[in-house]
Coordinates of C-alpha atoms in Angstrom, one line a residue:
M57 CA 0.0 0.0 0.0
P58 CA 1.2 3.6 -0.6
T59 CA 2.8 5.0 2.5
S60 CA 1.4 8.4 3.4
D61 CA 0.0 10.2 6.4
P62 CA -1.6 13.5 5.7
G63 CA -0.7 14.7 9.1
E64 CA 3.0 14.1 8.6
D65 CA 5.8 15.1 6.1
V66 CA 5.4 12.5 3.4
T67 CA 8.9 12.7 2.0
P68 CA 11.6 10.3 3.2
S69 CA 14.7 11.3 4.9
S70 CA 17.5 12.4 2.6
P71 CA 20.2 9.7 2.0
P72 CA 23.0 9.8 4.5
A73 CA 26.0 12.0 3.9
P74 CA 28.5 10.2 1.8
A75 CA 31.7 8.9 3.3
S76 CA 33.6 9.5 0.1
A77 CA 33.4 12.0 -2.8
P78 CA 29.9 12.0 -4.3
R79 CA 29.1 10.7 -7.8
P80 CA 27.8 13.2 -10.3
A81 CA 24.3 14.5 -10.0
L82 CA 21.7 12.8 -12.1
A83 CA 20.3 14.8 -15.1
A84 CA 16.5 15.4 -15.1
A85 CA 14.0 17.0 -17.4
V86 CA 10.3 17.7 -17.1
V87 CA 8.3 16.4 -20.1
S88 CA 4.7 17.4 -21.1
R89 CA 3.1 15.6 -23.9
A90 CA 6.4 14.4 -25.2
T91 CA 7.9 17.9 -25.2
S92 CA 10.7 18.8 -22.9
V93 CA 9.9 21.7 -20.6
A94 CA 12.9 23.9 -19.5
D95 CA 13.6 24.5 -15.9
G96 CA 11.7 27.6 -14.9
A97 CA 9.4 27.5 -18.0
H98 CA 5.6 27.5 -17.7
V99 CA 2.8 25.2 -19.0
P100 CA -0.9 25.5 -18.7
F101 CA -2.3 24.1 -15.5
G102 CA -3.5 20.6 -15.9
E103 CA -1.1 19.6 -18.6
P104 CA 0.5 16.2 -17.9
L105 CA 3.9 16.5 -16.2
A106 CA 6.5 13.7 -16.1
L107 CA 10.1 13.6 -15.0
V108 CA 12.7 11.8 -17.0
V109 CA 16.0 11.0 -15.1
H110 CA 19.1 10.1 -17.0
G111 CA 22.6 8.9 -15.9
A112 CA 21.8 6.4 -13.1
S113 CA 23.3 3.0 -12.9
P114 CA 21.1 0.1 -14.0
G115 CA 19.0 -0.8 -11.0
E116 CA 20.0 2.2 -8.9
R117 CA 17.5 3.4 -6.5
V118 CA 16.2 6.9 -7.2
V119 CA 13.9 9.0 -5.1
I120 CA 11.8 11.7 -6.6
K121 CA 10.2 14.3 -4.3
V122 CA 7.6 16.8 -5.5
T123 CA 6.2 19.9 -4.1
A124 CA 3.2 21.2 -6.0
M125 CA 1.4 24.4 -5.3
Q126 CA -2.3 24.5 -5.7
R127 CA -2.8 28.3 -5.9
T128 CA -0.8 29.2 -2.7
V129 CA -1.2 25.9 -0.8
A130 CA 1.6 23.4 -0.9
F131 CA 1.2 19.6 -1.4
S132 CA 4.0 17.1 -1.4
S133 CA 4.6 13.6 -2.6
W134 CA 7.4 11.2 -3.2
A135 CA 8.2 7.9 -4.9
R136 CA 11.2 5.5 -5.1
F137 CA 12.1 4.0 -8.4
E138 CA 14.8 1.7 -9.8
A139 CA 16.6 2.8 -13.0
D140 CA 16.2 0.7 -16.0
A141 CA 18.9 -1.1 -18.0
A142 CA 19.7 2.2 -19.7
G143 CA 20.0 4.2 -16.4
I144 CA 16.7 6.0 -17.0
V145 CA 13.7 6.7 -14.7
D146 CA 10.7 7.9 -16.6
T147 CA 7.7 8.5 -14.3
R148 CA 5.4 7.8 -17.2
V149 CA 6.3 4.2 -17.5
A150 CA 8.5 3.4 -14.4
S151 CA 6.9 1.6 -11.3
S152 CA 6.9 3.3 -8.0
R153 CA 8.3 0.8 -5.5
E154 CA 7.4 2.9 -2.5
G155 CA 6.0 6.3 -1.7
T156 CA 2.6 8.2 -1.7
Y157 CA 1.6 5.9 -4.6
E158 CA 2.8 2.6 -6.0
G159 CA 2.9 1.0 -9.4
V160 CA 2.9 2.6 -12.8
D161 CA 0.9 5.9 -12.9
P162 CA 2.0 8.9 -15.0
D163 CA 0.1 11.3 -12.8
G164 CA 0.8 9.6 -9.4
L165 CA 3.2 12.2 -8.2
L166 CA 0.5 14.9 -8.5
W167 CA -2.7 13.2 -7.4
S168 CA -1.1 11.4 -4.5
A169 CA 0.4 14.6 -2.9
V170 CA -0.8 15.6 0.6
Q171 CA -0.9 19.0 2.0
A172 CA 2.4 20.2 3.2
K173 CA 3.4 22.4 6.2
T174 CA 5.3 25.0 4.1
Q175 CA 5.5 26.1 0.6
D176 CA 9.3 26.5 0.5
G177 CA 9.1 29.8 -1.4
L178 CA 7.5 28.4 -4.6
E179 CA 5.3 30.6 -6.6
R180 CA 1.7 30.2 -7.2
N181 CA 0.7 26.9 -8.9
A182 CA 4.4 25.9 -9.4
V183 CA 5.8 22.3 -9.3
R184 CA 9.2 21.4 -8.0
F185 CA 10.9 18.1 -8.6
V186 CA 13.8 17.0 -6.5
V187 CA 15.8 13.9 -7.6
E188 CA 17.9 12.1 -5.0
A189 CA 20.2 9.0 -5.1
E190 CA 22.7 7.7 -2.6
K191 CA 26.1 9.4 -2.7
R192 CA 24.9 11.9 -5.4
P193 CA 24.0 15.6 -5.1
S194 CA 20.4 16.2 -5.6
T195 CA 19.0 17.7 -8.8
T196 CA 16.1 20.1 -8.7
V197 CA 13.8 21.1 -11.7
T198 CA 10.9 23.6 -11.3
V199 CA 8.1 24.5 -13.6
G200 CA 5.3 27.0 -13.5
R201 CA 1.6 26.3 -14.2
D202 CA -0.5 29.0 -15.6
F203 CA -4.1 29.2 -14.3
G204 CA -5.7 32.3 -15.8
D205 CA -2.4 34.0 -15.9
T206 CA -2.1 34.3 -19.7
S207 CA -5.7 35.7 -20.3
T208 CA -7.5 39.0 -19.5
R209 CA -10.2 38.9 -16.9
V210 CA -13.0 41.4 -17.6
P211 CA -15.8 41.8 -14.9
V212 CA -19.2 41.8 -16.4
D213 CA -20.5 45.3 -16.6
A214 CA -24.2 44.5 -16.9
A215 CA -26.3 45.4 -13.9
D216 CA -28.2 42.1 -13.8
I217 CA -25.4 39.7 -14.5
V218 CA -22.7 38.6 -12.0
G219 CA -19.5 37.2 -13.4
A220 CA -16.3 37.8 -15.3
L221 CA -15.1 37.0 -18.8
Y222 CA -11.7 35.4 -19.4
V223 CA -10.3 36.2 -22.8
P224 CA -7.0 34.6 -24.1
R225 CA -4.5 37.2 -25.2
G226 CA -4.2 37.7 -29.0
E227 CA -6.2 39.0 -31.9
V228 CA -8.3 35.9 -32.6
R229 CA -12.0 36.2 -31.6
R230 CA -12.9 32.8 -30.0
G231 CA -16.0 31.0 -29.1
V232 CA -17.2 31.2 -25.4
I233 CA -17.6 28.5 -22.7
V234 CA -20.2 29.8 -20.2
A235 CA -19.2 28.2 -16.9
F236 CA -20.8 27.9 -13.5
G237 CA -20.6 25.9 -10.4
G238 CA -23.1 23.9 -8.3
S239 CA -24.8 24.1 -4.9
E240 CA -21.9 25.9 -3.3
G241 CA -23.2 29.1 -5.0
G242 CA -21.2 32.2 -5.8
A243 CA -18.7 32.6 -8.7
S244 CA -15.9 30.4 -7.4
G245 CA -16.8 27.3 -9.4
G246 CA -17.3 29.3 -12.6
E247 CA -14.1 31.2 -12.2
T248 CA -12.1 28.0 -11.8
Y249 CA -13.5 26.4 -14.9
A250 CA -13.1 29.8 -16.8
A251 CA -9.5 30.2 -15.9
Y252 CA -8.7 26.5 -16.8
W253 CA -10.3 26.9 -20.3
A254 CA -8.7 30.3 -21.0
E255 CA -5.3 28.6 -20.7
R256 CA -6.3 26.3 -23.5
G257 CA -7.4 29.1 -25.8
Y258 CA -11.0 29.4 -25.1
A259 CA -12.8 32.5 -24.0
S260 CA -14.9 31.7 -21.0
L261 CA -17.6 33.5 -19.0
A262 CA -17.8 32.6 -15.3
L263 CA -21.2 33.1 -13.8
A264 CA -22.7 33.3 -10.4
Y265 CA -26.4 32.4 -10.6
F266 CA -27.1 32.4 -6.9
G267 CA -25.3 33.0 -3.6
A268 CA -23.9 36.4 -4.6
I269 CA -24.9 40.0 -4.5
G270 CA -27.1 40.7 -7.5
V271 CA -28.5 37.2 -7.9
P272 CA -30.9 35.1 -5.8
R273 CA -29.5 34.3 -2.4
R274 CA -30.5 30.7 -2.6
L275 CA -30.9 28.1 -5.3
E276 CA -34.5 28.8 -5.5
R277 CA -36.6 29.7 -8.6
V278 CA -33.5 30.7 -10.7
P279 CA -34.7 31.9 -14.1
L280 CA -33.0 30.2 -17.0
E281 CA -33.4 33.6 -18.8
Y282 CA -30.6 34.8 -16.6
F283 CA -28.3 32.6 -18.7
E284 CA -29.9 33.9 -21.8
R285 CA -29.2 37.4 -20.7
A286 CA -25.5 36.5 -20.1
I287 CA -25.2 35.1 -23.5
A288 CA -26.8 38.2 -25.1
W289 CA -24.2 40.3 -23.1
L290 CA -21.5 38.4 -25.0
D291 CA -23.0 39.8 -28.2
T292 CA -21.9 43.2 -27.1
R293 CA -18.2 42.2 -26.9
K294 CA -15.9 42.6 -29.8
D295 CA -13.1 40.3 -28.4
V296 CA -15.2 37.1 -28.5
D297 CA -17.3 35.2 -31.0
A298 CA -20.7 35.0 -29.5
S299 CA -22.0 32.8 -32.4
K300 CA -20.3 29.9 -30.8
I301 CA -21.5 29.2 -27.3
A302 CA -21.0 26.2 -25.0
V303 CA -22.2 25.9 -21.4
M304 CA -20.5 23.9 -18.7
G305 CA -21.5 23.2 -15.1
G306 CA -20.9 20.7 -12.2
S307 CA -23.4 19.0 -9.9
R308 CA -26.5 21.3 -9.6
G309 CA -24.6 23.3 -12.3
G310 CA -24.6 20.2 -14.4
E311 CA -28.4 20.0 -13.9
A312 CA -28.5 23.7 -14.9
A313 CA -26.4 23.1 -18.0
L314 CA -28.8 20.3 -19.3
A315 CA -31.8 22.5 -18.5
I316 CA -30.3 25.4 -20.4
A317 CA -29.3 23.2 -23.4
S318 CA -32.9 22.0 -23.6
K319 CA -34.4 25.5 -23.6
L320 CA -31.9 27.9 -25.2
P321 CA -31.2 27.2 -28.9
R322 CA -28.1 29.4 -29.0
V323 CA -26.2 26.8 -27.0
A324 CA -24.1 24.9 -29.4
A325 CA -22.4 22.3 -27.0
T326 CA -23.0 21.3 -23.5
I327 CA -20.6 19.8 -20.9
A328 CA -22.2 18.5 -17.7
F329 CA -20.0 17.2 -14.7
V330 CA -21.8 14.8 -12.3
P331 CA -25.2 16.1 -13.6
S332 CA -28.8 15.2 -13.3
G333 CA -31.1 14.7 -16.4
V334 CA -34.1 15.6 -14.2
A335 CA -34.8 18.7 -12.2
W336 CA -34.8 18.6 -8.4
G337 CA -36.3 21.0 -5.8
A338 CA -34.4 23.7 -4.0
P339 CA -31.8 22.2 -1.6
T340 CA -32.8 24.3 1.3
S341 CA -36.6 23.8 1.0
S342 CA -37.2 20.2 1.7
G343 CA -38.1 19.9 -1.9
E344 CA -41.1 22.2 -1.8
I345 CA -39.8 25.1 -4.0
A346 CA -38.6 24.7 -7.6
S347 CA -34.9 25.3 -8.3
W348 CA -35.5 26.7 -11.9
T349 CA -38.0 28.6 -13.8
H350 CA -38.6 29.4 -17.5
G351 CA -41.0 31.8 -19.0
G352 CA -42.1 32.7 -15.4
A353 CA -43.2 29.1 -14.6
D354 CA -41.6 26.7 -12.3
L355 CA -39.8 23.7 -13.9
P356 CA -41.4 20.5 -12.5
F357 CA -39.1 18.5 -10.3
V358 CA -38.8 15.1 -8.8
P359 CA -40.4 14.9 -5.3
Y360 CA -38.0 14.0 -2.6
S361 CA -38.8 10.7 -0.8
A362 CA -38.8 10.4 3.0
T363 CA -35.5 8.5 3.0
G364 CA -32.8 10.6 4.6
P365 CA -29.1 10.4 4.1
T366 CA -26.9 7.6 5.4
V367 CA -24.6 8.9 8.2
T368 CA -21.1 7.6 8.9
V369 CA -18.2 8.8 11.0
G370 CA -15.2 10.4 9.2
P371 CA -11.6 9.9 10.0
G372 CA -11.5 12.8 12.4
G373 CA -14.7 11.7 14.2
E374 CA -16.9 14.1 12.2
R375 CA -20.5 13.3 11.1
V376 CA -20.4 12.5 7.4
E377 CA -23.7 12.3 5.4
H378 CA -24.1 10.3 2.2
H379 CA -27.0 11.8 0.3
A380 CA -27.0 9.4 -2.8
P381 CA -29.5 7.1 -1.1
T382 CA -32.0 9.9 -0.8
F383 CA -31.9 10.6 -4.5
D384 CA -32.0 6.9 -5.4
A385 CA -35.0 6.4 -3.2
S386 CA -36.7 9.4 -4.7
L387 CA -36.2 8.1 -8.3
D388 CA -37.4 4.7 -7.3
A389 CA -40.6 6.2 -5.6
A390 CA -41.4 8.7 -8.4
S391 CA -44.2 7.8 -10.8
P392 CA -43.3 7.6 -14.5
A393 CA -45.5 10.7 -15.0
A394 CA -43.4 12.6 -12.4
L395 CA -40.1 11.6 -13.9
E396 CA -41.3 12.6 -17.4
A397 CA -42.4 16.0 -16.2
A398 CA -39.1 16.6 -14.5
A399 CA -37.0 15.4 -17.3
F400 CA -35.1 17.9 -19.3
R401 CA -35.8 17.7 -23.1
V402 CA -32.2 17.3 -24.0
E403 CA -33.2 16.0 -27.3
D404 CA -33.9 19.6 -28.2
A405 CA -30.3 20.6 -27.6
A406 CA -28.8 22.4 -30.6
G407 CA -25.4 20.6 -30.4
P408 CA -23.5 17.7 -28.7
V409 CA -24.0 16.8 -25.0
L410 CA -21.1 15.4 -22.9
M411 CA -21.9 14.1 -19.4
L412 CA -19.3 12.8 -16.9
G413 CA -20.3 10.9 -13.8
G414 CA -18.7 9.0 -10.9
A415 CA -19.8 5.4 -10.2
D416 CA -19.2 5.9 -6.5
D417 CA -20.7 9.4 -6.3
Q418 CA -22.2 9.8 -2.8
I419 CA -23.8 13.1 -3.2
W420 CA -26.2 11.8 -5.8
P421 CA -26.1 8.9 -8.3
S422 CA -24.6 11.0 -11.1
C423 CA -24.1 8.0 -13.5
R424 CA -27.8 7.0 -13.1
L425 CA -29.0 10.6 -13.4
G426 CA -26.9 11.2 -16.5
E427 CA -28.1 8.1 -18.0
L428 CA -31.7 9.4 -17.8
A429 CA -30.7 12.2 -20.2
M430 CA -28.7 9.8 -22.4
K431 CA -31.7 7.5 -22.9
R432 CA -33.6 10.4 -24.3
L433 CA -30.7 11.4 -26.5
R434 CA -30.4 7.9 -27.9
A435 CA -34.2 7.4 -28.3
S436 CA -34.5 10.6 -30.3
G437 CA -31.5 10.0 -32.6
H438 CA -29.8 13.0 -31.2
A439 CA -26.9 10.8 -29.8
V440 CA -26.1 9.6 -33.2
A441 CA -26.5 12.9 -35.0
H442 CA -24.3 14.8 -32.5
Q443 CA -22.1 12.1 -31.0
D444 CA -23.4 12.6 -27.5
E445 CA -21.7 10.7 -24.7
S446 CA -22.4 9.9 -21.1
L447 CA -19.2 8.6 -19.4
C448 CA -19.4 6.8 -16.0
F449 CA -16.0 6.5 -14.2
G450 CA -15.4 3.6 -11.8
D451 CA -14.0 4.3 -8.4
A452 CA -14.7 8.1 -9.0
G453 CA -16.9 10.2 -6.7
H454 CA -18.6 13.5 -7.0
G455 CA -15.5 15.6 -6.9
L456 CA -14.5 15.2 -10.5
G457 CA -12.0 18.1 -11.2
F458 CA -9.1 19.0 -13.4
P459 CA -5.9 17.0 -13.8
G460 CA -2.9 18.1 -12.0
L461 CA -4.7 18.4 -8.6
S462 CA -4.2 16.3 -5.5
T463 CA -7.3 14.0 -4.9
V464 CA -6.2 12.8 -1.6
G465 CA -9.1 13.6 0.8
A466 CA -11.4 14.4 -2.2
D467 CA -13.9 11.9 -0.9
I468 CA -15.3 14.2 1.8
A469 CA -16.0 17.9 2.1
P470 CA -17.6 20.4 4.5
D471 CA -21.3 20.9 3.9
P472 CA -21.8 24.5 2.8
W473 CA -25.4 24.3 4.2
G474 CA -24.8 22.4 7.5
A475 CA -23.0 23.7 10.6
G476 CA -20.2 21.3 11.3
A477 CA -21.4 18.6 9.0
Y478 CA -19.5 17.0 6.2
L479 CA -20.6 15.6 2.9
A480 CA -19.4 12.2 1.6
L481 CA -18.3 12.8 -2.1
G482 CA -17.2 9.2 -2.7
G483 CA -14.5 7.7 -4.9
T484 CA -10.9 6.7 -4.2
A485 CA -8.0 9.3 -4.7
K486 CA -6.7 7.1 -7.7
G487 CA -10.2 6.6 -9.2
T488 CA -11.1 10.3 -9.0
A489 CA -7.8 11.3 -10.4
R490 CA -8.1 8.9 -13.4
A491 CA -11.6 10.3 -14.2

């Protein structure tokens, strides 16, 4: 089993001081998508990062330590390898014999990192690799990871829209991904998505649709016309191509994305993380108030059953609630008529639909909920015409995110609506990282 303890320093002690003159330091280079990355250079956040070490003796033990910044928080990992017959350790194909992960995993040094006590002077989002071998000086290579750093952030200047537009630098007018988060509210989820996509050359509009000044306080009766107005605002911009619009949301935001796609013909593509193909009631109303409206009317939603969450005890003794059983029971108890009324007419979407779910999602059964939408897409012929997909990732939970992040501890999170409570997200660190 991987040897790690989030409460302790995960890196092993440095090799003992040599009794004789040290051998030469090992050469090391960071590689991203088969391209060498110079020490001190920058790559977009989320791009794969591997380390290739040269100059070792065949079978020589080599320890690689990583400190990875996630914004301004440091995470650390390590792994011990044995050099191959050519004296090379390539973390894309080499097997970790010991460390925070074990086996062959190209992303293992990043997803297995645990929060460190200090950041050691690293800049925001940087990654530092340190190579150590017995009786050799260590070798250090550092790369930066850009996360919204190479784009221009423009606050929305419309009185009734809360958000910010990220525009990649350059003269090319690009299509726009309209991005938003889930039941946490506010703009943070959308801002994270937008910054990520801006690094990949897409303009992206981060929206808050509740939980911020200027929008509803709660996820209650949010008008889908709000998103329509946000898209119309993009028409006023000369630096983007508003004729090409995609929407992207996660969790309740994934539910919103499917609702928007079914109602707004200007949406050319839809990406829904851990979504629902049916509407649910407002999370703070015991299911008595609609979450969404369109044309002034509430969108019908699936009634909640009387089945409450399953409660377990977390590693620190905290109360942890698993809400997926509530949603499963609600789906099982709902009549066919109620399910049909609450279903989004995703077959009316103007373009392709991509849904991503976690098989071990403990917030709600995102694979099952996504499949409800996928069945409609298949039955209508939309799935063939637009190459729609619904992907269900084994051993992944609700916390599907971007590559390059630590997923240790991503199976649990504080409940934004419950004092002192925690929510089970599900999934293993490795499974969620692979998704």
